GROMACS .gro file of C-alpha atoms in nm:
model
  159
    1UNK     CA    1  -0.111  -0.070   1.160
    2UNK     CA    2  -0.098  -0.435   1.068
    3UNK     CA    3  -0.077  -0.474   0.689
    4UNK     CA    4  -0.250  -0.774   0.530
    5UNK     CA    5  -0.211  -0.871   0.165
    6UNK     CA    6  -0.536  -0.951  -0.016
    7UNK     CA    7  -0.533  -1.143  -0.344
    8UNK     CA    8  -0.695  -1.017  -0.660
    9UNK     CA    9  -0.928  -1.317  -0.654
   10UNK     CA   10  -1.040  -1.241  -0.297
   11UNK     CA   11  -1.142  -0.882  -0.372
   12UNK     CA   12  -1.378  -1.002  -0.645
   13UNK     CA   13  -1.569  -1.236  -0.412
   14UNK     CA   14  -1.866  -1.072  -0.234
   15UNK     CA   15  -1.865  -1.363   0.013
   16UNK     CA   16  -1.508  -1.280   0.119
   17UNK     CA   17  -1.596  -0.912   0.160
   18UNK     CA   18  -1.895  -1.004   0.379
   19UNK     CA   19  -1.690  -1.256   0.578
   20UNK     CA   20  -1.425  -0.994   0.661
   21UNK     CA   21  -1.688  -0.725   0.730
   22UNK     CA   22  -1.869  -0.964   0.965
   23UNK     CA   23  -1.552  -1.033   1.161
   24UNK     CA   24  -1.477  -0.663   1.186
   25UNK     CA   25  -1.830  -0.587   1.307
   26UNK     CA   26  -1.778  -0.844   1.584
   27UNK     CA   27  -1.438  -0.692   1.672
   28UNK     CA   28  -1.462  -0.323   1.576
   29UNK     CA   29  -1.143  -0.216   1.756
   30UNK     CA   30  -0.939  -0.427   1.516
   31UNK     CA   31  -1.061  -0.248   1.203
   32UNK     CA   32  -0.878   0.076   1.274
   33UNK     CA   33  -0.553  -0.117   1.313
   34UNK     CA   34  -0.577  -0.297   0.977
   35UNK     CA   35  -0.445  -0.193   0.640
   36UNK     CA   36  -0.531  -0.422   0.350
   37UNK     CA   37  -0.284  -0.427   0.062
   38UNK     CA   38  -0.409  -0.486  -0.292
   39UNK     CA   39  -0.165  -0.506  -0.581
   40UNK     CA   40  -0.191  -0.242  -0.847
   41UNK     CA   41  -0.244  -0.511  -1.114
   42UNK     CA   42  -0.534  -0.672  -0.924
   43UNK     CA   43  -0.693  -0.335  -0.850
   44UNK     CA   44  -0.691  -0.230  -1.215
   45UNK     CA   45  -0.805  -0.571  -1.342
   46UNK     CA   46  -1.100  -0.569  -1.103
   47UNK     CA   47  -1.149  -0.194  -1.061
   48UNK     CA   48  -1.521  -0.190  -0.973
   49UNK     CA   49  -1.498  -0.493  -0.742
   50UNK     CA   50  -1.188  -0.347  -0.576
   51UNK     CA   51  -1.375  -0.021  -0.517
   52UNK     CA   52  -1.668  -0.207  -0.359
   53UNK     CA   53  -1.433  -0.410  -0.139
   54UNK     CA   54  -1.238  -0.102  -0.029
   55UNK     CA   55  -1.541   0.118   0.035
   56UNK     CA   56  -1.721  -0.150   0.238
   57UNK     CA   57  -1.425  -0.205   0.470
   58UNK     CA   58  -1.325   0.161   0.490
   59UNK     CA   59  -1.672   0.227   0.633
   60UNK     CA   60  -1.569  -0.002   0.919
   61UNK     CA   61  -1.243   0.187   0.977
   62UNK     CA   62  -0.987  -0.009   0.773
   63UNK     CA   63  -0.710   0.151   0.568
   64UNK     CA   64  -0.595   0.041   0.222
   65UNK     CA   65  -0.268   0.040   0.033
   66UNK     CA   66  -0.208  -0.001  -0.338
   67UNK     CA   67   0.084  -0.245  -0.338
   68UNK     CA   68   0.371  -0.274  -0.590
   69UNK     CA   69   0.277   0.060  -0.744
   70UNK     CA   70   0.458   0.137  -1.066
   71UNK     CA   71   0.496  -0.217  -1.196
   72UNK     CA   72   0.151  -0.284  -1.335
   73UNK     CA   73  -0.059  -0.094  -1.584
   74UNK     CA   74  -0.008   0.231  -1.395
   75UNK     CA   75  -0.240   0.513  -1.477
   76UNK     CA   76  -0.207   0.821  -1.264
   77UNK     CA   77  -0.556   0.921  -1.377
   78UNK     CA   78  -0.742   0.658  -1.177
   79UNK     CA   79  -0.556   0.755  -0.860
   80UNK     CA   80  -0.770   1.067  -0.829
   81UNK     CA   81  -1.072   0.854  -0.747
   82UNK     CA   82  -0.928   0.527  -0.619
   83UNK     CA   83  -1.002   0.526  -0.243
   84UNK     CA   84  -0.672   0.397  -0.105
   85UNK     CA   85  -0.481   0.562   0.178
   86UNK     CA   86  -0.129   0.456   0.080
   87UNK     CA   87   0.077   0.398  -0.234
   88UNK     CA   88   0.346   0.136  -0.185
   89UNK     CA   89   0.625   0.220  -0.427
   90UNK     CA   90   0.758  -0.102  -0.572
   91UNK     CA   91   1.095  -0.213  -0.441
   92UNK     CA   92   1.233  -0.268  -0.791
   93UNK     CA   93   1.259   0.113  -0.818
   94UNK     CA   94   1.362   0.179  -0.459
   95UNK     CA   95   1.655  -0.062  -0.447
   96UNK     CA   96   1.821   0.118  -0.741
   97UNK     CA   97   1.770   0.482  -0.635
   98UNK     CA   98   2.129   0.531  -0.521
   99UNK     CA   99   2.276   0.454  -0.863
  100UNK     CA  100   1.989   0.474  -1.111
  101UNK     CA  101   1.868   0.822  -1.205
  102UNK     CA  102   1.558   0.686  -1.378
  103UNK     CA  103   1.461   0.476  -1.075
  104UNK     CA  104   1.523   0.777  -0.850
  105UNK     CA  105   1.292   0.994  -1.062
  106UNK     CA  106   1.028   0.720  -1.073
  107UNK     CA  107   1.025   0.710  -0.692
  108UNK     CA  108   1.018   1.089  -0.671
  109UNK     CA  109   0.732   1.124  -0.923
  110UNK     CA  110   0.521   0.848  -0.765
  111UNK     CA  111   0.569   1.017  -0.427
  112UNK     CA  112   0.465   1.356  -0.565
  113UNK     CA  113   0.157   1.220  -0.742
  114UNK     CA  114   0.066   1.022  -0.430
  115UNK     CA  115   0.080   1.331  -0.213
  116UNK     CA  116  -0.111   1.541  -0.469
  117UNK     CA  117  -0.391   1.284  -0.462
  118UNK     CA  118  -0.400   1.277  -0.080
  119UNK     CA  119  -0.224   0.945  -0.034
  120UNK     CA  120   0.071   0.867   0.190
  121UNK     CA  121   0.365   0.683   0.037
  122UNK     CA  122   0.553   0.374   0.148
  123UNK     CA  123   0.881   0.277  -0.018
  124UNK     CA  124   0.943  -0.096  -0.029
  125UNK     CA  125   1.293  -0.247  -0.019
  126UNK     CA  126   1.452   0.019   0.204
  127UNK     CA  127   1.747  -0.205   0.276
  128UNK     CA  128   2.003   0.034   0.427
  129UNK     CA  129   2.051   0.375   0.586
  130UNK     CA  130   2.176   0.532   0.263
  131UNK     CA  131   1.851   0.446   0.083
  132UNK     CA  132   1.643   0.557   0.384
  133UNK     CA  133   1.824   0.892   0.392
  134UNK     CA  134   1.751   0.948   0.023
  135UNK     CA  135   1.385   0.849   0.070
  136UNK     CA  136   1.357   1.088   0.363
  137UNK     CA  137   1.502   1.366   0.147
  138UNK     CA  138   1.240   1.295  -0.120
  139UNK     CA  139   0.960   1.328   0.135
  140UNK     CA  140   0.854   0.962   0.133
  141UNK     CA  141   0.623   0.905   0.430
  142UNK     CA  142   0.720   0.550   0.531
  143UNK     CA  143   0.987   0.294   0.447
  144UNK     CA  144   0.966  -0.084   0.458
  145UNK     CA  145   1.263  -0.317   0.444
  146UNK     CA  146   1.557  -0.459   0.637
  147UNK     CA  147   1.704  -0.109   0.677
  148UNK     CA  148   1.406  -0.029   0.899
  149UNK     CA  149   1.345  -0.365   1.065
  150UNK     CA  150   1.353  -0.729   0.980
  151UNK     CA  151   1.012  -0.899   0.960
  152UNK     CA  152   0.851  -0.983   1.293
  153UNK     CA  153   0.610  -1.250   1.399
  154UNK     CA  154   0.257  -1.113   1.417
  155UNK     CA  155   0.231  -1.186   1.789
  156UNK     CA  156   0.537  -0.966   1.856
  157UNK     CA  157   0.452  -0.694   1.605
  158UNK     CA  158   0.095  -0.641   1.729
  159UNK     CA  159   0.171  -0.666   2.101
   0.00000   0.00000   0.00000
């Protein structure tokens, strides 16, 4: 999957939603390879617009991730009905899991709630093998960070 960040302002604009949907209708094979990332703060601030945006593009085959989860106005309650495929656990928790018991439990609990609500989890800031090993032991689905791979140009990553 190719992950694309979408701003809070963009998800509130019907014209942007229609623009993206139009492009995906012209190139349907691309849709199943795209995952749009929306920050937790933007999703909560514009909950109904975010739902419309997500549902419209999911119908075309796109995936969605709730980015920076745990740093905004987190409410586990809305996760039951929020139609995202992934929870991206904020790196501010992940980078401290080796030495911070509270951060470790935050990561563990977000992962458990994510799985209970049918979402896969991605841990940001997986900077070394020690962190990746701990994440693997917790059952985190995916890791993102220099411990996995340094960022790649889109042309190389997609090819």
